[in-house]
Each structure stands twice: as C-alpha cells, then as structure tokens.
Tab-separated table of C-alpha atoms and ligand atoms in Angstrom:
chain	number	residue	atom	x	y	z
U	6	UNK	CA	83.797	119.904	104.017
U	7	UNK	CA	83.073	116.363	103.400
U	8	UNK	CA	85.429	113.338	101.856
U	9	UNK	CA	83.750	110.563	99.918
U	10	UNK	CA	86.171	107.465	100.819
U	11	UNK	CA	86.398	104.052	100.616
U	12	UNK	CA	88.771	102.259	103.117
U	13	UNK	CA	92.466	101.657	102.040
U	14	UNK	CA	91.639	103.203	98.353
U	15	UNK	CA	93.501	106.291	97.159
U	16	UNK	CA	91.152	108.547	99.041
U	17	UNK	CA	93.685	107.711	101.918
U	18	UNK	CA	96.013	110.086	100.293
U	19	UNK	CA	93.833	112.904	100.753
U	20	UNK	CA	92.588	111.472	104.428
U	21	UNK	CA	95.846	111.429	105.475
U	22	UNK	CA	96.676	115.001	103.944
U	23	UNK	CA	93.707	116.689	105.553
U	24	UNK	CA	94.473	115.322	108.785
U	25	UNK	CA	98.163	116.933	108.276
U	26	UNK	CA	96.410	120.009	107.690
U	27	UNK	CA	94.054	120.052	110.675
U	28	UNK	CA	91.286	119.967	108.577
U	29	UNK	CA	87.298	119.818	109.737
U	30	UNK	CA	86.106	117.312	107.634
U	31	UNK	CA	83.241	114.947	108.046
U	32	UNK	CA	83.798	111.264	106.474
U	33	UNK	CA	81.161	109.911	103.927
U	34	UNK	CA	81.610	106.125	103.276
U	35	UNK	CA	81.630	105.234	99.459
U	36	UNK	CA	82.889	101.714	99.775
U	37	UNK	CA	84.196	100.949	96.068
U	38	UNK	CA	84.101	97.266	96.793
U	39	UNK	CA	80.194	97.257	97.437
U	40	UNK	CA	80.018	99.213	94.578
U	41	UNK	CA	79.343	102.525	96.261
U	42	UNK	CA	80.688	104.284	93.141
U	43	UNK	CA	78.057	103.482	91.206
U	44	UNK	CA	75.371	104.974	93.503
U	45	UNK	CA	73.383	107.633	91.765
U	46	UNK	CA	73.966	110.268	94.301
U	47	UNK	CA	77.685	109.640	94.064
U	48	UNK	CA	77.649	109.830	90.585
U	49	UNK	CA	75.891	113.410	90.439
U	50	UNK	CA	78.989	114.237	92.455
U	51	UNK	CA	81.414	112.602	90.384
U	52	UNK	CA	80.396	111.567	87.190
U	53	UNK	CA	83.528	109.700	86.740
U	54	UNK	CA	82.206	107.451	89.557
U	55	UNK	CA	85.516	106.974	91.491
U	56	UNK	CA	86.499	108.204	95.125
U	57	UNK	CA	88.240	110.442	96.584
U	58	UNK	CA	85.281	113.520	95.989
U	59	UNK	CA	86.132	116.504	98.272
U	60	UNK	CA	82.825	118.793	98.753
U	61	UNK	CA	83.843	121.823	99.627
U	62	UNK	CA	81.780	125.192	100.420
U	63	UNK	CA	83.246	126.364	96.753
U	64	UNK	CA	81.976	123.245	95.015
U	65	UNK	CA	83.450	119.757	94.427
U	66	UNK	CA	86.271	118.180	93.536
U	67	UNK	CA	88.000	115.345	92.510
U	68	UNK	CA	91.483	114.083	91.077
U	69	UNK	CA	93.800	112.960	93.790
U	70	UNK	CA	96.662	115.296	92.497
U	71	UNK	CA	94.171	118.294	92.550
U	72	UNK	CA	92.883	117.797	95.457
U	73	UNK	CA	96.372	117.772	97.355
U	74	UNK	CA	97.648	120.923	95.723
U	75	UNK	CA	94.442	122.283	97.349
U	76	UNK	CA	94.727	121.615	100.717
U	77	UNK	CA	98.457	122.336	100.892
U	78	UNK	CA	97.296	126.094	99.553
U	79	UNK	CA	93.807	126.478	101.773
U	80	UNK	CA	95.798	125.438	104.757
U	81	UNK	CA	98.754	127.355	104.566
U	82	UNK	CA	99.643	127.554	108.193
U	83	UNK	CA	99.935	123.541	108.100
U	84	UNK	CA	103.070	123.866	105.545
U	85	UNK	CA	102.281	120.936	103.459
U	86	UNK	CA	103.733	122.689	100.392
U	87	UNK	CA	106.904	125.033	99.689
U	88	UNK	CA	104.027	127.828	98.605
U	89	UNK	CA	106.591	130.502	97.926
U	90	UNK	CA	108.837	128.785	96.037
U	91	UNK	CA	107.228	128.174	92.617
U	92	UNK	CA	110.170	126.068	91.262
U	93	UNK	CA	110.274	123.530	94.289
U	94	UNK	CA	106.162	123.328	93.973
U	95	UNK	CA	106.890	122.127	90.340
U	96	UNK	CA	109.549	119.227	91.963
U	97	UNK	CA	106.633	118.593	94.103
U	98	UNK	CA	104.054	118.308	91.511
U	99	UNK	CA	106.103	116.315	89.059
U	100	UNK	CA	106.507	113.592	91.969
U	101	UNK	CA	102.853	113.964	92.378
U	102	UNK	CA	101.984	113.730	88.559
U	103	UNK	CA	104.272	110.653	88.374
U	104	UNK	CA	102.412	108.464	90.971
U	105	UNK	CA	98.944	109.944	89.421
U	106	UNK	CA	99.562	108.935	86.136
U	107	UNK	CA	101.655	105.821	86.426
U	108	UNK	CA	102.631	104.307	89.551
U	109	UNK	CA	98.633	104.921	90.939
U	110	UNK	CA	97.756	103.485	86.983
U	111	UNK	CA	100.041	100.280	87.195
U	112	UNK	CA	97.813	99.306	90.460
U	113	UNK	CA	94.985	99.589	88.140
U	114	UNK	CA	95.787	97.115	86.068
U	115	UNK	CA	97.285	94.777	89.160
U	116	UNK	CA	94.002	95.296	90.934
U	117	UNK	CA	91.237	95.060	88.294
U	118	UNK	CA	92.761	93.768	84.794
U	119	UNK	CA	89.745	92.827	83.838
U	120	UNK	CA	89.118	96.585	82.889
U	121	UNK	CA	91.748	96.533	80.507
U	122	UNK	CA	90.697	93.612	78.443
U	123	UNK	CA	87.656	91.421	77.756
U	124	UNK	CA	89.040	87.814	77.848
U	125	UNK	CA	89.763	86.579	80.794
U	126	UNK	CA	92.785	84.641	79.277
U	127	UNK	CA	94.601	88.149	79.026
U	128	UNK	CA	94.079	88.864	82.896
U	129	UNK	CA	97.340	86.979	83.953
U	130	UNK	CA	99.488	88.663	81.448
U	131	UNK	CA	98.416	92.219	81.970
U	132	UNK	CA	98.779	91.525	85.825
U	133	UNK	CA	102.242	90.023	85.260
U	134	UNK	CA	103.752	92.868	82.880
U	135	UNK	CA	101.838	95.652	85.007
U	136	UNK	CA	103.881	93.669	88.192
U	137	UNK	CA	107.132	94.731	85.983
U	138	UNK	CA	106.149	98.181	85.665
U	139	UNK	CA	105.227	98.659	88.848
U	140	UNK	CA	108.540	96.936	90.171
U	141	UNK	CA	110.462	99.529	87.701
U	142	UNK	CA	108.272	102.515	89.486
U	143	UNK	CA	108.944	101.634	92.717
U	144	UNK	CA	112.651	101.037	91.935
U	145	UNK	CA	112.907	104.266	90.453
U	146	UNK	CA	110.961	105.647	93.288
U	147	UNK	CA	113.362	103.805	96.187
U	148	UNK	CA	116.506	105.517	94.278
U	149	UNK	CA	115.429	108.606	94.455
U	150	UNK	CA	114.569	108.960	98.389
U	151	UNK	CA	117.322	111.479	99.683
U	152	UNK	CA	115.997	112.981	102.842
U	153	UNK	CA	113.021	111.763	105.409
U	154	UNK	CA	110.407	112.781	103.530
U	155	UNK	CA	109.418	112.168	99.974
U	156	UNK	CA	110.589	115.836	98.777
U	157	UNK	CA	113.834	115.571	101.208
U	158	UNK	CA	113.812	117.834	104.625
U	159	UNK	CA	110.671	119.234	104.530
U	160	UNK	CA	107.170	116.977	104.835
U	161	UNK	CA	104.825	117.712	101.793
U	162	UNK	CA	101.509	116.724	100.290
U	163	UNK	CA	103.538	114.521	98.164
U	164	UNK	CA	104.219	112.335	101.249
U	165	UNK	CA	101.077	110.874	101.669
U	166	UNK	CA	100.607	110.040	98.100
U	167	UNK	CA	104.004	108.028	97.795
U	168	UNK	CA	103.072	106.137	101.519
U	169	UNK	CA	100.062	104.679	100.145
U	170	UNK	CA	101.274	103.955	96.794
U	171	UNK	CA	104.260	102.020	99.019
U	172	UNK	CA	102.003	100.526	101.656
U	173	UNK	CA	99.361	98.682	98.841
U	174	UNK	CA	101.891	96.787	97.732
U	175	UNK	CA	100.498	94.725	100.865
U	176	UNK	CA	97.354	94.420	98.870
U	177	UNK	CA	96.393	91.381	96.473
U	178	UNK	CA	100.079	90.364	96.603
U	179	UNK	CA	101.414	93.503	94.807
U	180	UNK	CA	104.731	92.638	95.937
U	181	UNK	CA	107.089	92.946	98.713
U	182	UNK	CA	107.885	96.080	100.471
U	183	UNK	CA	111.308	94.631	101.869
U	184	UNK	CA	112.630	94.711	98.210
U	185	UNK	CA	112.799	98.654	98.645
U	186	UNK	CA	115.148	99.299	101.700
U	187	UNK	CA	114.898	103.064	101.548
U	188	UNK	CA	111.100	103.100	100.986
U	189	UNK	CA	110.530	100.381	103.270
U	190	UNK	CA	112.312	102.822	105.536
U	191	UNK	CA	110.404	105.582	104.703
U	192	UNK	CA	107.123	104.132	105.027
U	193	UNK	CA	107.955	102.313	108.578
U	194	UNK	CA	108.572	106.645	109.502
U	195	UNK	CA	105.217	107.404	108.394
U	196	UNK	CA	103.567	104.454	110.103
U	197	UNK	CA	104.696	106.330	113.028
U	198	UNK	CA	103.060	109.712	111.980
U	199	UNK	CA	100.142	110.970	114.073
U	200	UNK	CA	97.984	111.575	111.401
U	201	UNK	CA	98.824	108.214	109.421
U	202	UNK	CA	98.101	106.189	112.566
U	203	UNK	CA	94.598	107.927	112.909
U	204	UNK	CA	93.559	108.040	109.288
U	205	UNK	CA	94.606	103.779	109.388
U	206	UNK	CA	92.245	103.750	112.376
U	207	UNK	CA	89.405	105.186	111.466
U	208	UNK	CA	89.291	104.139	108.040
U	209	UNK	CA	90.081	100.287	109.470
U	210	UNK	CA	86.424	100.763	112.200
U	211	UNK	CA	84.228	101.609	109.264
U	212	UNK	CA	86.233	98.621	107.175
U	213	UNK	CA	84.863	96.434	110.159
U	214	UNK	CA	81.301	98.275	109.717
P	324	LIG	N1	92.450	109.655	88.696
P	324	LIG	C1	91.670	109.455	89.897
P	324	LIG	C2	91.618	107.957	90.180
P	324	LIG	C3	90.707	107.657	91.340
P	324	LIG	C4	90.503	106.155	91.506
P	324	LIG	O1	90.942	105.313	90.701
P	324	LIG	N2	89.821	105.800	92.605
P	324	LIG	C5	89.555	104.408	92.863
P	324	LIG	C6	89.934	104.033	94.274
P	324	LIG	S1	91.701	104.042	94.466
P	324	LIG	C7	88.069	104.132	92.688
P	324	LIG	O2	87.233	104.954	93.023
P	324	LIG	N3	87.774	102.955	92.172
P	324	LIG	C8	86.446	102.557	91.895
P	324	LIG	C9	86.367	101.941	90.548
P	324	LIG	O3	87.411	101.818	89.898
P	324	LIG	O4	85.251	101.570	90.129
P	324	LIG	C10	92.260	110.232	91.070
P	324	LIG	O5	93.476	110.453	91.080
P	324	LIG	O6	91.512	110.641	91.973
C-alpha cells in the first residue's frame, strides 16, 4: 500500500492509524503547501486534489473517515474498532462524521478563508466567526471525554482523528490547547503513544526535506 501525505495535514490521521495497525505502507510525499495537490499524477489519483489518498492492491481511496473505517476492518487483529458490535461502531462513526464534517471544516476556513470568499476584506471575519465555531467544537468535544481514549476504555480509529484535530490548534494560532483541560489531557496521553511519536517523526524529517 502506499499513503499520499503531506506533513502535519489530515493525512496524519490515517499515518497515525496505520501505524496502530501495523500496517506495511510506503510514504509518498504530496506536500499541499508546494502545491503537490495539484500535480497531474496526483490528480489522476484523486481528482478532488486533496491528501490523504490510500492506494491499495483493491484500488484507491480517499476521504479521511473512509479510509479509517478501513483499516480498523482490514486489520482486525490490531482492534482499532469494536467490529462486532454494530451499535458501538455507529458511536464511533458519528464521532468520526462530526470531526469530518465540521470540526476538520471549521480549520478550513481558519486555515485558507480565502476559499470561502473572493474579497480579501471578508478573510478576517470568516477567520474570526470560524474561531467561534471551532471554540464551540472543541468545547463540545472537551465535555464529552469520559474515559482515556476518545470512545472511553477502549483505543479506536476515532483516536487519531480527534488528536490531530486537538494538536492543530498549534497551527496559525488556532487557539490554545490549555483552554480544554480534558483534551489537553488527552492529547499530552497520545503524545506519549508509540505510534504518534513515530508518525510526528517521520513526517517532521521529510518536513525538513
Ligand atoms: N474531506 C477530505 C478533506 C481532505 C483535505 O482537506 N485535505 C487537505 C489537507 S488536511 C488538503 O489536501 N488540502 C489541500 C488543498 O486544500 O488544496 C478528507 O476527509 O479526506
């Protein structure tokens, strides 16, 4: 299999979760702030023209979301998912779903606003109300945190999906991951992960080039 990354980008998610998994994978840089997306042979990958792209001996795919409810089911052994209990998968899912379609979409608009409007006047104000929303996420997020891990007891998929959408708030001044004592918490304990520390690692030599 090969992953399509860029350094620190959502790909990490899916870094991290193949590295939980024991994966063989081999790393293709796609660095999204050279523009890398845009290269042709990317795009005949993934038209969409955004990282991460798993290629797998099946075919490709893409989607954060998808691509975690994949691994946790091709690696079963590496118990990344609760497989056999289709209710608790849903709980999973919906977590997943919620940093996929908002949390992971607020970020967006904090990192490149200029997507969401022509004028540059309007870049301040959708940063500044997309800082709100994210601040609401992340509150919401921080009161929900019952157990070690993301889902409670047991370490899922979902885990590294809500670590990086924790850890960028490091990036561009997002905000200040002190404000969120039980998912400051949280993301210290998966700082301290194996798989996190490698994944940082790696992806941090081929930042350097
Ligand atoms: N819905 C996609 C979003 C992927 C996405 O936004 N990837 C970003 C990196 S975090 C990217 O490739 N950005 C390049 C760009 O926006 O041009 C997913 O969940 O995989």
């Amino acid at each position: 299999m090969k992953l399509f990354f860029s350094p620190n980008a959502c790909s990490r998610v899916v870094h991290i979760a193949l590295e939980d998994a024991g994966a063989d994978v081999k790393l293709v840089l796609t660095d999204t702030r050279a523009g890398g997306q845009h290269d042709p042979a990317f795009r005949a990958l993934n038209p969409k023209g955004r990282v991460p792209v798993l290629a797998t001996d099946r075919g490709v795919l893409t989607e954060v979301l998808a691509i975690l409810g994949y691994v946790a089911q091709a690696y079963p052994q590496a118990r990344l998912a609760p497989l056999d209990d289709p209710f608790a998968f849903a709980e999973m899912q919906a977590l997943n779903s919620f940093l996929a379609s908002s949390v992971h979409v607020t970020y967006a608009h904090i990192f490149r606003a200029a997507r969401y409007a022509e004028d540059p006047v309007a870049h301040p104000s959708i940063k500044a109300t997309a800082l709100e929303a994210l601040d609401a996420h992340l509150r919401y997020l921080d009161g929900r945190m019952k157990g070690p891990w993301a889902m409670g007891d047991a370490y899922t998929v979902a885990d590294p999906y809500l670590f990086v959408m924790t850890d960028w708030l490091a990036r561009d001044g997002a905000g200040d991951e002190t404000r969120y004592a039980n998912l400051h918490d949280y993301a210290k304990r998966m700082r301290d992960r194996r798989a996190v520390r490698k994944v940082i690692a790696v992806e941090d030599r081929y930042r350097r080039g």
